[in-house]
PDB file of C-alpha atoms in Angstrom:
ATOM      1  CA  MET A1400       0.000   0.000   0.000  1.00 56.00           C
ATOM      2  CA  SER A1401       1.413   3.385  -1.056  1.00 67.00           C
ATOM      3  CA  GLU A1402       2.192   5.910   1.668  1.00 90.00           C
ATOM      4  CA  TYR A1403       2.554   9.655   1.188  1.00 97.00           C
ATOM      5  CA  ASP A1404       3.424  12.660   3.299  1.00 97.00           C
ATOM      6  CA  LEU A1405       0.352  14.412   1.935  1.00 98.00           C
ATOM      7  CA  VAL A1406      -2.654  13.533  -0.192  1.00 98.00           C
ATOM      8  CA  ILE A1407      -4.832  16.293  -1.629  1.00 98.00           C
ATOM      9  CA  ILE A1408      -8.377  15.524  -2.798  1.00 98.00           C
ATOM     10  CA  GLY A1409      -9.543  17.928  -5.499  1.00 97.00           C
ATOM     11  CA  ALA A1410      -7.676  19.889  -8.175  1.00 97.00           C
ATOM     12  CA  GLY A1411      -9.390  23.242  -8.262  1.00 96.00           C
ATOM     13  CA  PRO A1412      -7.378  26.420  -7.563  1.00 97.00           C
ATOM     14  CA  ALA A1413      -7.174  25.551  -3.849  1.00 98.00           C
ATOM     15  CA  GLY A1414      -5.984  21.978  -4.366  1.00 98.00           C
ATOM     16  CA  LEU A1415      -3.554  22.888  -7.145  1.00 97.00           C
ATOM     17  CA  THR A1416      -2.022  25.651  -5.022  1.00 98.00           C
ATOM     18  CA  ALA A1417      -1.645  23.316  -2.044  1.00 98.00           C
ATOM     19  CA  GLY A1418       0.002  20.786  -4.349  1.00 98.00           C
ATOM     20  CA  LEU A1419       2.285  23.432  -5.805  1.00 97.00           C
ATOM     21  CA  TYR A1420       3.462  24.507  -2.343  1.00 98.00           C
ATOM     22  CA  ALA A1421       3.872  20.929  -1.137  1.00 98.00           C
ATOM     23  CA  ALA A1422       5.809  19.834  -4.214  1.00 97.00           C
ATOM     24  CA  ARG A1423       8.074  22.861  -3.945  1.00 97.00           C
ATOM     25  CA  ALA A1424       8.739  21.918  -0.295  1.00 97.00           C
ATOM     26  CA  ARG A1425       9.853  18.478  -1.564  1.00 96.00           C
ATOM     27  CA  MET A1426       7.033  16.658   0.213  1.00 97.00           C
ATOM     28  CA  ASN A1427       5.942  13.279  -1.102  1.00 97.00           C
ATOM     29  CA  VAL A1428       2.544  14.533  -2.271  1.00 98.00           C
ATOM     30  CA  LEU A1429      -0.249  13.139  -4.437  1.00 98.00           C
ATOM     31  CA  LEU A1430      -3.103  15.208  -5.843  1.00 98.00           C
ATOM     32  CA  ILE A1431      -6.270  13.275  -6.714  1.00 98.00           C
ATOM     33  CA  GLU A1432      -8.930  14.624  -9.086  1.00 96.00           C
ATOM     34  CA  LYS A1433     -11.947  12.656 -10.276  1.00 93.00           C
ATOM     35  CA  ALA A1434     -12.463  14.793 -13.384  1.00 89.00           C
ATOM     36  CA  VAL A1435     -10.233  17.440 -14.992  1.00 90.00           C
ATOM     37  CA  PRO A1436      -7.828  19.661 -12.997  1.00 92.00           C
ATOM     38  CA  GLY A1437      -9.156  23.190 -12.680  1.00 91.00           C
ATOM     39  CA  GLY A1438     -12.445  22.789 -10.865  1.00 89.00           C
ATOM     40  CA  GLN A1439     -15.255  25.318 -11.282  1.00 85.00           C
ATOM     41  CA  ILE A1440     -13.056  27.930 -12.944  1.00 88.00           C
ATOM     42  CA  LEU A1441     -12.897  25.737 -16.045  1.00 87.00           C
ATOM     43  CA  VAL A1442     -16.476  26.784 -16.785  1.00 79.00           C
ATOM     44  CA  THR A1443     -15.966  30.445 -15.903  1.00 81.00           C
ATOM     45  CA  ASP A1444     -15.971  32.564 -19.035  1.00 80.00           C
ATOM     46  CA  TRP A1445     -13.861  35.509 -17.911  1.00 86.00           C
ATOM     47  CA  ILE A1446     -12.081  36.445 -14.668  1.00 88.00           C
ATOM     48  CA  GLU A1447     -11.365  40.110 -13.974  1.00 87.00           C
ATOM     49  CA  ASN A1448     -10.548  40.167 -10.265  1.00 89.00           C
ATOM     50  CA  TYR A1449      -7.584  37.783 -10.000  1.00 92.00           C
ATOM     51  CA  PRO A1450      -4.392  39.755  -9.268  1.00 94.00           C
ATOM     52  CA  GLY A1451      -1.789  39.970 -11.995  1.00 95.00           C
ATOM     53  CA  PHE A1452      -4.149  39.915 -14.986  1.00 94.00           C
ATOM     54  CA  PRO A1453      -5.341  43.513 -15.458  1.00 93.00           C
ATOM     55  CA  GLU A1454      -7.002  42.701 -18.782  1.00 93.00           C
ATOM     56  CA  GLY A1455      -8.667  39.600 -17.335  1.00 92.00           C
ATOM     57  CA  ILE A1456      -8.176  35.939 -18.217  1.00 94.00           C
ATOM     58  CA  SER A1457     -10.443  33.039 -19.114  1.00 91.00           C
ATOM     59  CA  GLY A1458     -11.088  30.472 -16.406  1.00 90.00           C
ATOM     60  CA  TYR A1459      -9.655  27.721 -18.586  1.00 92.00           C
ATOM     61  CA  ASP A1460      -6.416  29.598 -19.241  1.00 96.00           C
ATOM     62  CA  LEU A1461      -5.923  30.443 -15.562  1.00 95.00           C
ATOM     63  CA  ALA A1462      -6.506  26.817 -14.555  1.00 95.00           C
ATOM     64  CA  GLU A1463      -3.988  25.651 -17.146  1.00 96.00           C
ATOM     65  CA  LYS A1464      -1.362  28.123 -15.921  1.00 96.00           C
ATOM     66  CA  ILE A1465      -1.740  27.000 -12.296  1.00 96.00           C
ATOM     67  CA  LYS A1466      -1.682  23.329 -13.277  1.00 96.00           C
ATOM     68  CA  GLU A1467       1.398  23.667 -15.490  1.00 97.00           C
ATOM     69  CA  GLN A1468       3.265  25.534 -12.761  1.00 97.00           C
ATOM     70  CA  ALA A1469       2.435  22.790 -10.257  1.00 96.00           C
ATOM     71  CA  LEU A1470       3.521  20.059 -12.679  1.00 96.00           C
ATOM     72  CA  THR A1471       6.779  21.892 -13.374  1.00 97.00           C
ATOM     73  CA  LEU A1472       7.520  21.823  -9.650  1.00 96.00           C
ATOM     74  CA  GLY A1473       7.010  18.055  -9.604  1.00 96.00           C
ATOM     75  CA  LEU A1474       3.424  17.614  -8.439  1.00 97.00           C
ATOM     76  CA  ASN A1475       1.974  14.173  -9.166  1.00 97.00           C
ATOM     77  CA  ILE A1476      -1.695  14.294 -10.267  1.00 97.00           C
ATOM     78  CA  GLU A1477      -3.817  11.155 -10.603  1.00 96.00           C
ATOM     79  CA  THR A1478      -7.351  10.752 -11.912  1.00 96.00           C
ATOM     80  CA  ALA A1479      -9.502   8.733  -9.508  1.00 96.00           C
ATOM     81  CA  GLU A1480     -12.661   9.043  -7.431  1.00 96.00           C
ATOM     82  CA  VAL A1481     -12.420   8.800  -3.655  1.00 97.00           C
ATOM     83  CA  GLN A1482     -15.008   6.493  -2.104  1.00 96.00           C
ATOM     84  CA  GLY A1483     -14.253   7.074   1.570  1.00 96.00           C
ATOM     85  CA  LEU A1484     -11.737   7.904   4.265  1.00 97.00           C
ATOM     86  CA  ASP A1485     -10.324   6.221   7.343  1.00 96.00           C
ATOM     87  CA  LEU A1486      -9.112   8.946   9.685  1.00 97.00           C
ATOM     88  CA  SER A1487      -9.032   6.883  12.872  1.00 93.00           C
ATOM     89  CA  GLY A1488      -5.249   6.527  13.140  1.00 92.00           C
ATOM     90  CA  THR A1489      -2.217   8.760  12.949  1.00 95.00           C
ATOM     91  CA  ILE A1490      -1.724   7.468   9.419  1.00 96.00           C
ATOM     92  CA  LYS A1491      -4.810   8.239   7.362  1.00 97.00           C
ATOM     93  CA  GLU A1492      -6.235   6.089   4.580  1.00 97.00           C
ATOM     94  CA  VAL A1493      -7.898   7.256   1.385  1.00 97.00           C
ATOM     95  CA  ILE A1494     -10.236   4.610   0.007  1.00 96.00           C
ATOM     96  CA  PHE A1495     -10.876   3.997  -3.677  1.00 95.00           C
ATOM     97  CA  LYS A1496     -12.979   1.360  -5.407  1.00 92.00           C
ATOM     98  CA  GLU A1497     -10.073  -1.037  -5.873  1.00 90.00           C
ATOM     99  CA  LYS A1498      -7.327   0.200  -3.545  1.00 93.00           C
ATOM    100  CA  ARG A1499      -6.336   2.229  -0.509  1.00 94.00           C
ATOM    101  CA  ILE A1500      -3.454   4.625  -0.003  1.00 96.00           C
ATOM    102  CA  LYS A1501      -1.883   5.787   3.245  1.00 97.00           C
ATOM    103  CA  THR A1502      -0.880   9.319   4.087  1.00 98.00           C
ATOM    104  CA  LYS A1503       0.478  11.221   7.064  1.00 97.00           C
ATOM    105  CA  SER A1504      -1.702  14.231   6.294  1.00 98.00           C
ATOM    106  CA  LEU A1505      -4.699  15.002   4.126  1.00 98.00           C
ATOM    107  CA  ILE A1506      -6.102  18.123   2.481  1.00 98.00           C
ATOM    108  CA  ILE A1507      -9.731  18.060   1.351  1.00 98.00           C
ATOM    109  CA  ALA A1508     -10.261  20.419  -1.568  1.00 98.00           C
ATOM    110  CA  SER A1509     -13.227  18.729  -3.198  1.00 97.00           C
ATOM    111  CA  GLY A1510     -15.143  21.943  -3.893  1.00 96.00           C
ATOM    112  CA  ALA A1511     -18.872  22.419  -4.219  1.00 94.00           C
ATOM    113  CA  SER A1512     -21.613  21.866  -6.804  1.00 90.00           C
ATOM    114  CA  PRO A1513     -24.697  23.860  -7.807  1.00 89.00           C
ATOM    115  CA  LYS A1514     -27.860  23.424  -5.770  1.00 90.00           C
ATOM    116  CA  ARG A1515     -30.785  21.732  -7.457  1.00 89.00           C
ATOM    117  CA  PRO A1516     -34.075  23.557  -6.772  1.00 88.00           C
ATOM    118  CA  GLY A1517     -36.363  20.550  -7.280  1.00 88.00           C
ATOM    119  CA  ILE A1518     -38.668  22.180  -9.829  1.00 88.00           C
ATOM    120  CA  GLY A1519     -38.635  19.373 -12.361  1.00 85.00           C
ATOM    121  CA  GLU A1520     -35.209  20.245 -13.704  1.00 90.00           C
ATOM    122  CA  GLU A1521     -34.016  16.625 -13.698  1.00 88.00           C
ATOM    123  CA  LYS A1522     -36.382  15.795 -16.570  1.00 91.00           C
ATOM    124  CA  PHE A1523     -34.802  18.501 -18.720  1.00 93.00           C
ATOM    125  CA  MET A1524     -31.124  18.076 -17.898  1.00 88.00           C
ATOM    126  CA  GLY A1525     -29.323  18.375 -21.224  1.00 84.00           C
ATOM    127  CA  LYS A1526     -32.630  19.368 -22.823  1.00 92.00           C
ATOM    128  CA  GLY A1527     -32.725  23.017 -21.875  1.00 94.00           C
ATOM    129  CA  VAL A1528     -31.728  23.026 -18.203  1.00 94.00           C
ATOM    130  CA  SER A1529     -28.149  23.980 -17.434  1.00 92.00           C
ATOM    131  CA  PHE A1530     -25.935  25.163 -14.595  1.00 90.00           C
ATOM    132  CA  CYS A1531     -23.183  26.452 -16.892  1.00 88.00           C
ATOM    133  CA  ALA A1532     -23.579  29.266 -19.398  1.00 90.00           C
ATOM    134  CA  THR A1533     -20.020  28.877 -20.659  1.00 81.00           C
ATOM    135  CA  CYS A1534     -20.681  25.222 -21.434  1.00 81.00           C
ATOM    136  CA  ASP A1535     -24.126  25.514 -22.970  1.00 89.00           C
ATOM    137  CA  GLY A1536     -24.690  29.144 -23.943  1.00 92.00           C
ATOM    138  CA  PRO A1537     -23.823  28.614 -27.633  1.00 92.00           C
ATOM    139  CA  PHE A1538     -26.715  26.134 -27.934  1.00 92.00           C
ATOM    140  CA  PHE A1539     -29.173  28.985 -27.305  1.00 96.00           C
ATOM    141  CA  ARG A1540     -28.218  31.303 -30.129  1.00 96.00           C
ATOM    142  CA  ASP A1541     -31.128  33.639 -30.958  1.00 97.00           C
ATOM    143  CA  LYS A1542     -33.345  31.903 -28.379  1.00 97.00           C
ATOM    144  CA  VAL A1543     -35.081  33.002 -25.171  1.00 97.00           C
ATOM    145  CA  VAL A1544     -33.729  31.739 -21.851  1.00 98.00           C
ATOM    146  CA  VAL A1545     -34.541  32.131 -18.165  1.00 97.00           C
ATOM    147  CA  ALA A1546     -31.787  32.620 -15.589  1.00 97.00           C
ATOM    148  CA  VAL A1547     -32.468  31.963 -11.903  1.00 97.00           C
ATOM    149  CA  GLY A1548     -30.489  33.737  -9.174  1.00 96.00           C
ATOM    150  CA  GLY A1549     -29.142  37.113  -8.112  1.00 96.00           C
ATOM    151  CA  GLY A1550     -25.572  36.561  -6.957  1.00 95.00           C
ATOM    152  CA  ASP A1551     -22.277  37.138  -8.759  1.00 93.00           C
ATOM    153  CA  THR A1552     -22.378  33.878 -10.678  1.00 91.00           C
ATOM    154  CA  ALA A1553     -25.983  34.303 -11.796  1.00 95.00           C
ATOM    155  CA  ILE A1554     -25.463  37.845 -13.077  1.00 96.00           C
ATOM    156  CA  GLN A1555     -22.071  37.249 -14.664  1.00 94.00           C
ATOM    157  CA  GLU A1556     -23.367  34.166 -16.455  1.00 94.00           C
ATOM    158  CA  SER A1557     -26.558  35.966 -17.507  1.00 97.00           C
ATOM    159  CA  ILE A1558     -24.476  38.693 -19.104  1.00 97.00           C
ATOM    160  CA  PHE A1559     -22.467  36.017 -20.909  1.00 95.00           C
ATOM    161  CA  LEU A1560     -25.685  34.432 -22.190  1.00 97.00           C
ATOM    162  CA  THR A1561     -26.578  37.656 -23.990  1.00 97.00           C
ATOM    163  CA  LYS A1562     -23.740  36.913 -26.411  1.00 96.00           C
ATOM    164  CA  PHE A1563     -25.985  34.191 -27.815  1.00 97.00           C
ATOM    165  CA  ALA A1564     -29.578  34.470 -26.599  1.00 97.00           C
ATOM    166  CA  LYS A1565     -31.883  37.162 -27.948  1.00 97.00           C
ATOM    167  CA  LYS A1566     -33.537  37.553 -24.529  1.00 98.00           C
ATOM    168  CA  VAL A1567     -32.570  36.630 -20.965  1.00 98.00           C
ATOM    169  CA  TYR A1568     -35.146  36.791 -18.171  1.00 98.00           C
ATOM    170  CA  VAL A1569     -33.446  36.938 -14.768  1.00 98.00           C
ATOM    171  CA  VAL A1570     -35.758  35.603 -12.055  1.00 98.00           C
ATOM    172  CA  HIS A1571     -34.763  36.645  -8.526  1.00 98.00           C
ATOM    173  CA  ARG A1572     -36.659  35.997  -5.318  1.00 96.00           C
ATOM    174  CA  ARG A1573     -35.754  39.398  -3.843  1.00 96.00           C
ATOM    175  CA  ASP A1574     -36.224  42.974  -5.030  1.00 96.00           C
ATOM    176  CA  GLU A1575     -32.511  43.664  -5.367  1.00 96.00           C
ATOM    177  CA  LEU A1576     -29.448  41.737  -6.497  1.00 97.00           C
ATOM    178  CA  ARG A1577     -26.695  40.342  -4.296  1.00 94.00           C
ATOM    179  CA  ALA A1578     -24.101  40.580  -7.081  1.00 95.00           C
ATOM    180  CA  THR A1579     -21.286  43.117  -6.916  1.00 95.00           C
ATOM    181  CA  LYS A1580     -22.100  46.630  -8.098  1.00 97.00           C
ATOM    182  CA  ILE A1581     -20.015  46.455 -11.266  1.00 96.00           C
ATOM    183  CA  LEU A1582     -21.878  43.339 -12.412  1.00 97.00           C
ATOM    184  CA  GLN A1583     -25.215  44.934 -11.551  1.00 98.00           C
ATOM    185  CA  GLU A1584     -24.344  48.007 -13.596  1.00 97.00           C
ATOM    186  CA  ARG A1585     -23.475  45.887 -16.622  1.00 97.00           C
ATOM    187  CA  ALA A1586     -26.631  43.805 -16.303  1.00 98.00           C
ATOM    188  CA  PHE A1587     -28.933  46.821 -15.911  1.00 98.00           C
ATOM    189  CA  ALA A1588     -27.329  48.423 -18.964  1.00 98.00           C
ATOM    190  CA  ASN A1589     -27.847  45.322 -21.113  1.00 98.00           C
ATOM    191  CA  ASP A1590     -31.046  45.674 -23.142  1.00 97.00           C
ATOM    192  CA  LYS A1591     -31.249  41.902 -23.654  1.00 98.00           C
ATOM    193  CA  ILE A1592     -31.770  41.308 -19.920  1.00 98.00           C
ATOM    194  CA  GLU A1593     -35.142  41.713 -18.197  1.00 98.00           C
ATOM    195  CA  PHE A1594     -35.520  41.250 -14.433  1.00 98.00           C
ATOM    196  CA  LEU A1595     -38.464  39.554 -12.758  1.00 98.00           C
ATOM    197  CA  TRP A1596     -38.215  40.638  -9.117  1.00 98.00           C
ATOM    198  CA  ASP A1597     -39.662  38.950  -6.020  1.00 98.00           C
ATOM    199  CA  SER A1598     -40.229  35.832  -8.095  1.00 97.00           C
ATOM    200  CA  VAL A1599     -39.308  32.156  -8.256  1.00 96.00           C
ATOM    201  CA  VAL A1600     -39.439  29.491 -10.929  1.00 96.00           C
ATOM    202  CA  THR A1601     -41.960  26.823  -9.925  1.00 96.00           C
ATOM    203  CA  GLY A1602     -41.647  24.435 -12.839  1.00 95.00           C
ATOM    204  CA  MET A1603     -41.148  23.957 -16.560  1.00 95.00           C
ATOM    205  CA  ASP A1604     -42.877  22.199 -19.426  1.00 94.00           C
ATOM    206  CA  GLY A1605     -41.941  20.874 -22.821  1.00 95.00           C
ATOM    207  CA  PHE A1606     -42.094  17.844 -25.072  1.00 93.00           C
ATOM    208  CA  PHE A1607     -38.554  17.230 -26.298  1.00 90.00           C
ATOM    209  CA  GLY A1608     -37.037  20.026 -24.220  1.00 94.00           C
ATOM    210  CA  VAL A1609     -37.873  23.147 -22.252  1.00 96.00           C
ATOM    211  CA  GLU A1610     -40.623  25.168 -23.920  1.00 96.00           C
ATOM    212  CA  LYS A1611     -42.262  27.035 -21.026  1.00 96.00           C
ATOM    213  CA  VAL A1612     -41.003  28.160 -17.634  1.00 97.00           C
ATOM    214  CA  HIS A1613     -43.515  28.787 -14.817  1.00 97.00           C
ATOM    215  CA  VAL A1614     -42.858  31.823 -12.609  1.00 97.00           C
ATOM    216  CA  LYS A1615     -44.608  32.915  -9.408  1.00 97.00           C
ATOM    217  CA  ASN A1616     -44.446  36.368  -7.855  1.00 97.00           C
ATOM    218  CA  LEU A1617     -43.934  35.902  -4.111  1.00 97.00           C
ATOM    219  CA  LYS A1618     -45.553  39.228  -3.163  1.00 96.00           C
ATOM    220  CA  THR A1619     -48.681  39.106  -5.314  1.00 96.00           C
ATOM    221  CA  GLY A1620     -49.039  35.356  -5.733  1.00 96.00           C
ATOM    222  CA  ASN A1621     -49.550  35.844  -9.461  1.00 96.00           C
ATOM    223  CA  GLU A1622     -48.319  33.028 -11.676  1.00 96.00           C
ATOM    224  CA  SER A1623     -47.193  33.367 -15.275  1.00 96.00           C
ATOM    225  CA  GLN A1624     -45.501  31.416 -18.033  1.00 96.00           C
ATOM    226  CA  ILE A1625     -42.508  32.414 -20.091  1.00 97.00           C
ATOM    227  CA  GLU A1626     -42.056  30.838 -23.477  1.00 97.00           C
ATOM    228  CA  ALA A1627     -38.386  29.950 -23.314  1.00 97.00           C
ATOM    229  CA  ASN A1628     -35.987  27.389 -24.721  1.00 96.00           C
ATOM    230  CA  GLY A1629     -33.738  27.109 -21.699  1.00 95.00           C
ATOM    231  CA  CYS A1630     -33.437  27.598 -17.954  1.00 96.00           C
ATOM    232  CA  PHE A1631     -30.083  28.318 -16.318  1.00 96.00           C
ATOM    233  CA  ILE A1632     -30.003  27.874 -12.540  1.00 96.00           C
ATOM    234  CA  TRP A1633     -27.595  29.565 -10.109  1.00 93.00           C
ATOM    235  CA  ILE A1634     -29.109  29.532  -6.612  1.00 93.00           C
ATOM    236  CA  GLY A1635     -26.128  28.541  -4.507  1.00 89.00           C
ATOM    237  CA  ILE A1636     -23.865  25.586  -3.915  1.00 91.00           C
ATOM    238  CA  LEU A1637     -23.565  22.425  -1.829  1.00 94.00           C
ATOM    239  CA  PRO A1638     -20.232  20.978  -0.651  1.00 96.00           C
ATOM    240  CA  ASN A1639     -18.862  17.881  -2.376  1.00 96.00           C
ATOM    241  CA  THR A1640     -18.492  15.843   0.792  1.00 95.00           C
ATOM    242  CA  GLU A1641     -20.280  12.588  -0.065  1.00 94.00           C
ATOM    243  CA  PHE A1642     -17.132  10.545   0.600  1.00 95.00           C
ATOM    244  CA  ILE A1643     -16.509  12.073   4.042  1.00 94.00           C
ATOM    245  CA  LYS A1644     -19.524  10.517   5.794  1.00 88.00           C
ATOM    246  CA  GLY A1645     -19.213  12.335   9.098  1.00 88.00           C
ATOM    247  CA  ASP A1646     -15.440  11.901   9.452  1.00 90.00           C
ATOM    248  CA  VAL A1647     -14.868  15.619  10.122  1.00 97.00           C
ATOM    249  CA  LYS A1648     -16.936  18.377  11.687  1.00 96.00           C
ATOM    250  CA  THR A1649     -19.209  20.348   9.359  1.00 96.00           C
ATOM    251  CA  ASP A1650     -21.580  23.277   9.765  1.00 95.00           C
ATOM    252  CA  GLU A1651     -25.366  23.086   9.335  1.00 93.00           C
ATOM    253  CA  SER A1652     -25.003  23.317   5.554  1.00 91.00           C
ATOM    254  CA  GLY A1653     -22.403  20.561   5.345  1.00 94.00           C
ATOM    255  CA  PHE A1654     -19.342  22.754   4.769  1.00 97.00           C
ATOM    256  CA  ILE A1655     -16.234  21.626   6.661  1.00 98.00           C
ATOM    257  CA  VAL A1656     -15.311  23.663   9.748  1.00 98.00           C
ATOM    258  CA  VAL A1657     -11.630  24.677  10.009  1.00 98.00           C
ATOM    259  CA  ASP A1658      -9.426  27.022  12.027  1.00 98.00           C
ATOM    260  CA  THR A1659      -7.081  29.721  10.731  1.00 97.00           C
ATOM    261  CA  LYS A1660      -4.536  27.053   9.761  1.00 98.00           C
ATOM    262  CA  MET A1661      -7.190  25.227   7.687  1.00 98.00           C
ATOM    263  CA  GLN A1662      -7.088  22.425  10.287  1.00 98.00           C
ATOM    264  CA  THR A1663     -10.272  20.403  10.820  1.00 98.00           C
ATOM    265  CA  ASN A1664     -11.213  18.804  14.127  1.00 97.00           C
ATOM    266  CA  VAL A1665      -9.141  15.767  13.074  1.00 98.00           C
ATOM    267  CA  PRO A1666      -5.368  16.295  13.523  1.00 97.00           C
ATOM    268  CA  GLY A1667      -3.528  16.168  10.228  1.00 98.00           C
ATOM    269  CA  VAL A1668      -6.665  16.716   8.149  1.00 98.00           C
ATOM    270  CA  PHE A1669      -7.200  20.091   6.491  1.00 98.00           C
ATOM    271  CA  ALA A1670      -9.944  21.558   4.288  1.00 98.00           C
ATOM    272  CA  ILE A1671      -9.678  24.389   1.773  1.00 98.00           C
ATOM    273  CA  GLY A1672     -11.580  26.236  -0.920  1.00 97.00           C
ATOM    274  CA  ASP A1673     -15.304  26.006  -1.565  1.00 96.00           C
ATOM    275  CA  VAL A1674     -15.743  22.861   0.531  1.00 98.00           C
ATOM    276  CA  ARG A1675     -14.965  24.676   3.787  1.00 97.00           C
ATOM    277  CA  ASP A1676     -16.986  27.187   5.764  1.00 95.00           C
ATOM    278  CA  THR A1677     -15.777  30.551   4.507  1.00 93.00           C
ATOM    279  CA  PRO A1678     -17.250  34.052   4.161  1.00 89.00           C
ATOM    280  CA  LEU A1679     -15.968  34.403   0.586  1.00 88.00           C
ATOM    281  CA  ARG A1680     -15.649  31.856  -2.212  1.00 88.00           C
ATOM    282  CA  GLN A1681     -13.309  33.333  -4.795  1.00 90.00           C
ATOM    283  CA  ILE A1682     -10.244  32.087  -6.665  1.00 94.00           C
ATOM    284  CA  ALA A1683      -8.027  34.435  -4.660  1.00 95.00           C
ATOM    285  CA  THR A1684      -9.266  33.094  -1.327  1.00 95.00           C
ATOM    286  CA  ALA A1685      -9.040  29.479  -2.540  1.00 97.00           C
ATOM    287  CA  VAL A1686      -5.424  30.003  -3.540  1.00 97.00           C
ATOM    288  CA  GLY A1687      -4.706  31.512  -0.125  1.00 98.00           C
ATOM    289  CA  ASP A1688      -6.350  28.539   1.579  1.00 98.00           C
ATOM    290  CA  GLY A1689      -4.155  26.181  -0.419  1.00 98.00           C
ATOM    291  CA  ALA A1690      -0.934  27.918   0.576  1.00 98.00           C
ATOM    292  CA  VAL A1691      -1.890  27.978   4.273  1.00 98.00           C
ATOM    293  CA  ALA A1692      -2.954  24.329   4.319  1.00 98.00           C
ATOM    294  CA  ALA A1693       0.194  23.061   2.601  1.00 98.00           C
ATOM    295  CA  VAL A1694       2.448  24.853   5.065  1.00 98.00           C
ATOM    296  CA  SER A1695       0.262  23.696   7.968  1.00 98.00           C
ATOM    297  CA  ALA A1696       0.472  20.097   6.752  1.00 98.00           C
ATOM    298  CA  GLU A1697       4.256  20.378   6.462  1.00 98.00           C
ATOM    299  CA  HIS A1698       4.533  21.629  10.060  1.00 98.00           C
ATOM    300  CA  TYR A1699       2.148  18.893  11.230  1.00 98.00           C
ATOM    301  CA  ILE A1700       4.312  16.170   9.673  1.00 97.00           C
ATOM    302  CA  GLU A1701       7.495  17.633  11.158  1.00 95.00           C
ATOM    303  CA  ASN A1702       5.970  17.278  14.633  1.00 93.00           C
ATOM    304  CA  LEU A1703       4.741  13.683  14.269  1.00 87.00           C
TER     305      LEU A1703
END
């Protein structure tokens, strides 16, 4: 059974940064990713608030730059899906379908996934319902779409959709947006975007795909239908912690609780990025988490 100084689960910006720091410190480190290194930023069209790129950079390009830097420093990345953990001993075990690996320390950087509202969207997945404008926006050229949400992601992605769609209805359950002011200004100035305030999507209909989206005004109780070809949903995220199964302490929403060193309640186990309880989920904060956790793991190992 393989044994490492450090195993990192998840290769988003947080995990890649932790791996970069650990590899540079000459730790015996393994980074595990079940899909493609990069995480959520791979489906982010354009990033304007990451330091060092005054003109902005695509999410894909930024992910590639971080990954290549980590690989250059000697980071080993493997593609596999973690099934469970055994954190009962000083040496931890990461469990896969056909094997286990041992590690002195562990960093959980498994990220988070979009919330599902339960409005019949499962029936139309891939048939008009999407959680990623960058992925699916081009399929809605000259069509009408509904966007659900009022945060940064919802508004940024809605603006991106206007590159293709002829009309974007933004449905938000409040009477004002939560997105940053600069995004709000751009959205309000975009004549392809129409806001439906104090409203929620209650369902959708269609034969082969989405054809109508049902909307209810929460203040008046009035219900209406929008003839639309797609529905993009951005109403928050849930942590990717299925494999943890109560092994570490989480908050009421399931996000992992850590201290300032990114340490969980289990010695030698750290959590970073979107999977942890944090007041801000941005690439810059994820990268910071990764650096802190890698150094914390190094110090932990030195004191074993």
